[in-house]
Amino acid sequence: QVQLAESGGGLVQAGDSLRLSCTAPARSVTTMTMAWFRQGAGKERDWIASITYGTPNTYYADWVKGRFTTSRDSAKDTVYLEMNSLKPDDTAVYYCAAEPSGILAENMKLERLYRYWGPGTQVTVSA
């Protein structure tokens, strides 16, 4: 079992930036496909972005439109989600997910393919 831990959530104002972090103490994030999802109150969980193991290729949901960036720091064994120009609609619980096996690029958005999930971190954006 791989436990994931997200951090960095909080209350910010519209237009602000925020960086979320995800770590996996029992296994290096460099050996897993990592992803970010979010779920607003009363909404379905949406895929945001994924970053592959090994050479870190990144994939994004179309709606991200350059506002969010995922990256990986191998030295710190941490995956990040940098969020810019935040809007009230970005208010949600943000989840980190991981899958040790490879995932086809066209399937990165499928949450059922990610075996491990963090508990989530709340991001609240005030108007």
PDB file of C-alpha atoms in Angstrom:
ATOM      1  CA  GLN A   1       0.000   0.000   0.000  1.00  0.00           C
ATOM      2  CA  VAL A   2       1.311   3.413  -0.978  1.00  0.00           C
ATOM      3  CA  GLN A   3       0.102   6.334   1.061  1.00  0.00           C
ATOM      4  CA  LEU A   4       0.035   9.760  -0.509  1.00  0.00           C
ATOM      5  CA  ALA A   5       0.003  13.062   1.301  1.00  0.00           C
ATOM      6  CA  GLU A   6      -1.066  16.374  -0.183  1.00  0.00           C
ATOM      7  CA  SER A   7      -0.212  19.718   1.365  1.00  0.00           C
ATOM      8  CA  GLY A   8      -0.380  23.386   0.502  1.00  0.00           C
ATOM      9  CA  GLY A   9      -4.105  23.971   0.387  1.00  0.00           C
ATOM     10  CA  GLY A  10      -5.746  26.919   2.053  1.00  0.00           C
ATOM     11  CA  LEU A  11      -7.841  30.034   1.671  1.00  0.00           C
ATOM     12  CA  VAL A  12      -6.745  32.499  -0.981  1.00  0.00           C
ATOM     13  CA  GLN A  13      -8.262  35.399  -2.878  1.00  0.00           C
ATOM     14  CA  ALA A  14      -9.243  35.407  -6.525  1.00  0.00           C
ATOM     15  CA  GLY A  15      -6.203  36.054  -8.695  1.00  0.00           C
ATOM     16  CA  ASP A  16      -3.777  34.550  -6.207  1.00  0.00           C
ATOM     17  CA  SER A  17      -1.461  31.621  -6.803  1.00  0.00           C
ATOM     18  CA  LEU A  18      -1.032  28.484  -4.759  1.00  0.00           C
ATOM     19  CA  ARG A  19       1.276  25.491  -4.937  1.00  0.00           C
ATOM     20  CA  LEU A  20       0.194  22.053  -3.803  1.00  0.00           C
ATOM     21  CA  SER A  21       2.642  19.302  -2.976  1.00  0.00           C
ATOM     22  CA  CYS A  22       2.294  15.533  -2.982  1.00  0.00           C
ATOM     23  CA  THR A  23       4.646  13.026  -1.412  1.00  0.00           C
ATOM     24  CA  ALA A  24       4.640   9.245  -1.078  1.00  0.00           C
ATOM     25  CA  PRO A  25       6.897   8.212   1.809  1.00  0.00           C
ATOM     26  CA  ALA A  26       6.850   4.490   0.983  1.00  0.00           C
ATOM     27  CA  ARG A  27       7.682   4.790  -2.684  1.00  0.00           C
ATOM     28  CA  SER A  28       9.416   7.300  -4.907  1.00  0.00           C
ATOM     29  CA  VAL A  29       7.079   9.467  -6.953  1.00  0.00           C
ATOM     30  CA  THR A  30       9.565   9.080  -9.797  1.00  0.00           C
ATOM     31  CA  THR A  31       8.469   5.436 -10.158  1.00  0.00           C
ATOM     32  CA  MET A  32       4.759   6.157 -10.530  1.00  0.00           C
ATOM     33  CA  THR A  33       2.468   8.045 -12.834  1.00  0.00           C
ATOM     34  CA  MET A  34       1.181  10.864 -10.652  1.00  0.00           C
ATOM     35  CA  ALA A  35      -1.980  12.847 -11.164  1.00  0.00           C
ATOM     36  CA  TRP A  36      -4.019  15.663  -9.719  1.00  0.00           C
ATOM     37  CA  PHE A  37      -7.794  15.640  -9.489  1.00  0.00           C
ATOM     38  CA  ARG A  38     -10.243  17.963  -7.807  1.00  0.00           C
ATOM     39  CA  GLN A  39     -13.791  17.750  -6.553  1.00  0.00           C
ATOM     40  CA  GLY A  40     -15.957  20.728  -5.784  1.00  0.00           C
ATOM     41  CA  ALA A  41     -18.923  20.510  -3.433  1.00  0.00           C
ATOM     42  CA  GLY A  42     -21.715  18.591  -5.112  1.00  0.00           C
ATOM     43  CA  LYS A  43     -19.641  17.985  -8.226  1.00  0.00           C
ATOM     44  CA  GLU A  44     -17.896  15.033  -9.803  1.00  0.00           C
ATOM     45  CA  ARG A  45     -14.186  14.588  -9.390  1.00  0.00           C
ATOM     46  CA  ASP A  46     -12.328  16.104 -12.335  1.00  0.00           C
ATOM     47  CA  TRP A  47      -8.912  15.303 -13.675  1.00  0.00           C
ATOM     48  CA  ILE A  48      -6.478  18.205 -13.779  1.00  0.00           C
ATOM     49  CA  ALA A  49      -3.092  16.879 -14.855  1.00  0.00           C
ATOM     50  CA  SER A  50      -0.738  13.915 -14.854  1.00  0.00           C
ATOM     51  CA  ILE A  51       3.006  13.459 -14.912  1.00  0.00           C
ATOM     52  CA  THR A  52       4.623  10.209 -15.963  1.00  0.00           C
ATOM     53  CA  TYR A  53       7.307   8.228 -14.182  1.00  0.00           C
ATOM     54  CA  GLY A  54      10.828   8.194 -15.546  1.00  0.00           C
ATOM     55  CA  THR A  55      11.093  11.009 -18.043  1.00  0.00           C
ATOM     56  CA  PRO A  56       8.438  13.385 -16.711  1.00  0.00           C
ATOM     57  CA  ASN A  57       5.971  13.964 -19.523  1.00  0.00           C
ATOM     58  CA  THR A  58       2.983  16.048 -18.513  1.00  0.00           C
ATOM     59  CA  TYR A  59      -0.647  15.963 -19.606  1.00  0.00           C
ATOM     60  CA  TYR A  60      -3.421  18.444 -18.838  1.00  0.00           C
ATOM     61  CA  ALA A  61      -7.156  18.705 -19.025  1.00  0.00           C
ATOM     62  CA  ASP A  62      -8.238  21.128 -21.716  1.00  0.00           C
ATOM     63  CA  TRP A  63      -9.926  23.439 -19.211  1.00  0.00           C
ATOM     64  CA  VAL A  64      -6.611  24.063 -17.413  1.00  0.00           C
ATOM     65  CA  LYS A  65      -5.607  26.384 -20.274  1.00  0.00           C
ATOM     66  CA  GLY A  66      -2.148  27.077 -18.922  1.00  0.00           C
ATOM     67  CA  ARG A  67      -3.264  28.230 -15.470  1.00  0.00           C
ATOM     68  CA  PHE A  68      -2.066  25.082 -13.708  1.00  0.00           C
ATOM     69  CA  THR A  69       1.281  23.354 -14.035  1.00  0.00           C
ATOM     70  CA  THR A  70       2.400  20.037 -12.602  1.00  0.00           C
ATOM     71  CA  SER A  71       6.030  19.251 -12.041  1.00  0.00           C
ATOM     72  CA  ARG A  72       8.292  16.922 -10.137  1.00  0.00           C
ATOM     73  CA  ASP A  73      11.352  17.500  -7.990  1.00  0.00           C
ATOM     74  CA  SER A  74      13.254  14.218  -7.945  1.00  0.00           C
ATOM     75  CA  ALA A  75      15.657  15.382  -5.251  1.00  0.00           C
ATOM     76  CA  LYS A  76      12.763  16.159  -2.913  1.00  0.00           C
ATOM     77  CA  ASP A  77      10.722  13.246  -4.259  1.00  0.00           C
ATOM     78  CA  THR A  78       7.733  15.536  -4.512  1.00  0.00           C
ATOM     79  CA  VAL A  79       5.160  16.330  -7.156  1.00  0.00           C
ATOM     80  CA  TYR A  80       3.708  19.816  -7.365  1.00  0.00           C
ATOM     81  CA  LEU A  81       0.648  21.502  -8.765  1.00  0.00           C
ATOM     82  CA  GLU A  82       1.219  25.199  -9.327  1.00  0.00           C
ATOM     83  CA  MET A  83      -2.055  27.067  -9.673  1.00  0.00           C
ATOM     84  CA  ASN A  84      -2.208  30.629 -10.951  1.00  0.00           C
ATOM     85  CA  SER A  85      -4.965  33.183 -11.462  1.00  0.00           C
ATOM     86  CA  LEU A  86      -7.213  31.281  -9.124  1.00  0.00           C
ATOM     87  CA  LYS A  87     -10.946  31.798  -9.380  1.00  0.00           C
ATOM     88  CA  PRO A  88     -13.775  31.066  -6.947  1.00  0.00           C
ATOM     89  CA  ASP A  89     -14.760  28.192  -9.272  1.00  0.00           C
ATOM     90  CA  ASP A  90     -11.437  26.554  -8.425  1.00  0.00           C
ATOM     91  CA  THR A  91     -12.665  25.993  -4.888  1.00  0.00           C
ATOM     92  CA  ALA A  92     -12.477  22.238  -4.318  1.00  0.00           C
ATOM     93  CA  VAL A  93     -10.739  19.427  -2.548  1.00  0.00           C
ATOM     94  CA  TYR A  94      -7.607  18.648  -4.506  1.00  0.00           C
ATOM     95  CA  TYR A  95      -6.372  15.062  -4.640  1.00  0.00           C
ATOM     96  CA  CYS A  96      -3.077  13.517  -5.561  1.00  0.00           C
ATOM     97  CA  ALA A  97      -3.232  10.067  -7.164  1.00  0.00           C
ATOM     98  CA  ALA A  98      -0.610   7.546  -8.190  1.00  0.00           C
ATOM     99  CA  GLU A  99      -0.328   4.484 -10.348  1.00  0.00           C
ATOM    100  CA  PRO A 100       2.862   2.368 -10.467  1.00  0.00           C
ATOM    101  CA  SER A 101       1.999   0.950 -13.887  1.00  0.00           C
ATOM    102  CA  GLY A 102       2.112   2.885 -17.114  1.00  0.00           C
ATOM    103  CA  ILE A 103      -1.020   4.639 -18.343  1.00  0.00           C
ATOM    104  CA  LEU A 104      -1.704   5.479 -21.957  1.00  0.00           C
ATOM    105  CA  ALA A 105      -1.778   9.184 -22.631  1.00  0.00           C
ATOM    106  CA  GLU A 106      -5.413   9.098 -23.711  1.00  0.00           C
ATOM    107  CA  ASN A 107      -6.370   7.421 -20.439  1.00  0.00           C
ATOM    108  CA  MET A 108      -4.590   9.757 -18.040  1.00  0.00           C
ATOM    109  CA  LYS A 109      -7.915  11.370 -17.111  1.00  0.00           C
ATOM    110  CA  LEU A 110      -9.494   8.119 -15.899  1.00  0.00           C
ATOM    111  CA  GLU A 111      -9.471   8.112 -12.117  1.00  0.00           C
ATOM    112  CA  ARG A 112     -10.201   4.373 -11.956  1.00  0.00           C
ATOM    113  CA  LEU A 113      -6.726   3.685 -13.341  1.00  0.00           C
ATOM    114  CA  TYR A 114      -4.970   5.253 -10.359  1.00  0.00           C
ATOM    115  CA  ARG A 115      -4.456   2.777  -7.560  1.00  0.00           C
ATOM    116  CA  TYR A 116      -3.440   5.106  -4.751  1.00  0.00           C
ATOM    117  CA  TRP A 117      -5.028   8.313  -3.528  1.00  0.00           C
ATOM    118  CA  GLY A 118      -4.244  10.937  -0.951  1.00  0.00           C
ATOM    119  CA  PRO A 119      -6.874  12.239   1.487  1.00  0.00           C
ATOM    120  CA  GLY A 120      -7.091  15.548  -0.353  1.00  0.00           C
ATOM    121  CA  THR A 121      -6.383  19.140   0.574  1.00  0.00           C
ATOM    122  CA  GLN A 122      -8.980  21.899   0.576  1.00  0.00           C
ATOM    123  CA  VAL A 123      -8.475  24.932  -1.635  1.00  0.00           C
ATOM    124  CA  THR A 124     -10.903  27.786  -1.139  1.00  0.00           C
ATOM    125  CA  VAL A 125     -10.806  30.833  -3.384  1.00  0.00           C
ATOM    126  CA  SER A 126     -12.729  33.875  -2.196  1.00  0.00           C
ATOM    127  CA  ALA A 127     -14.086  36.485  -4.604  1.00  0.00           C
TER     128      ALA A 127
END
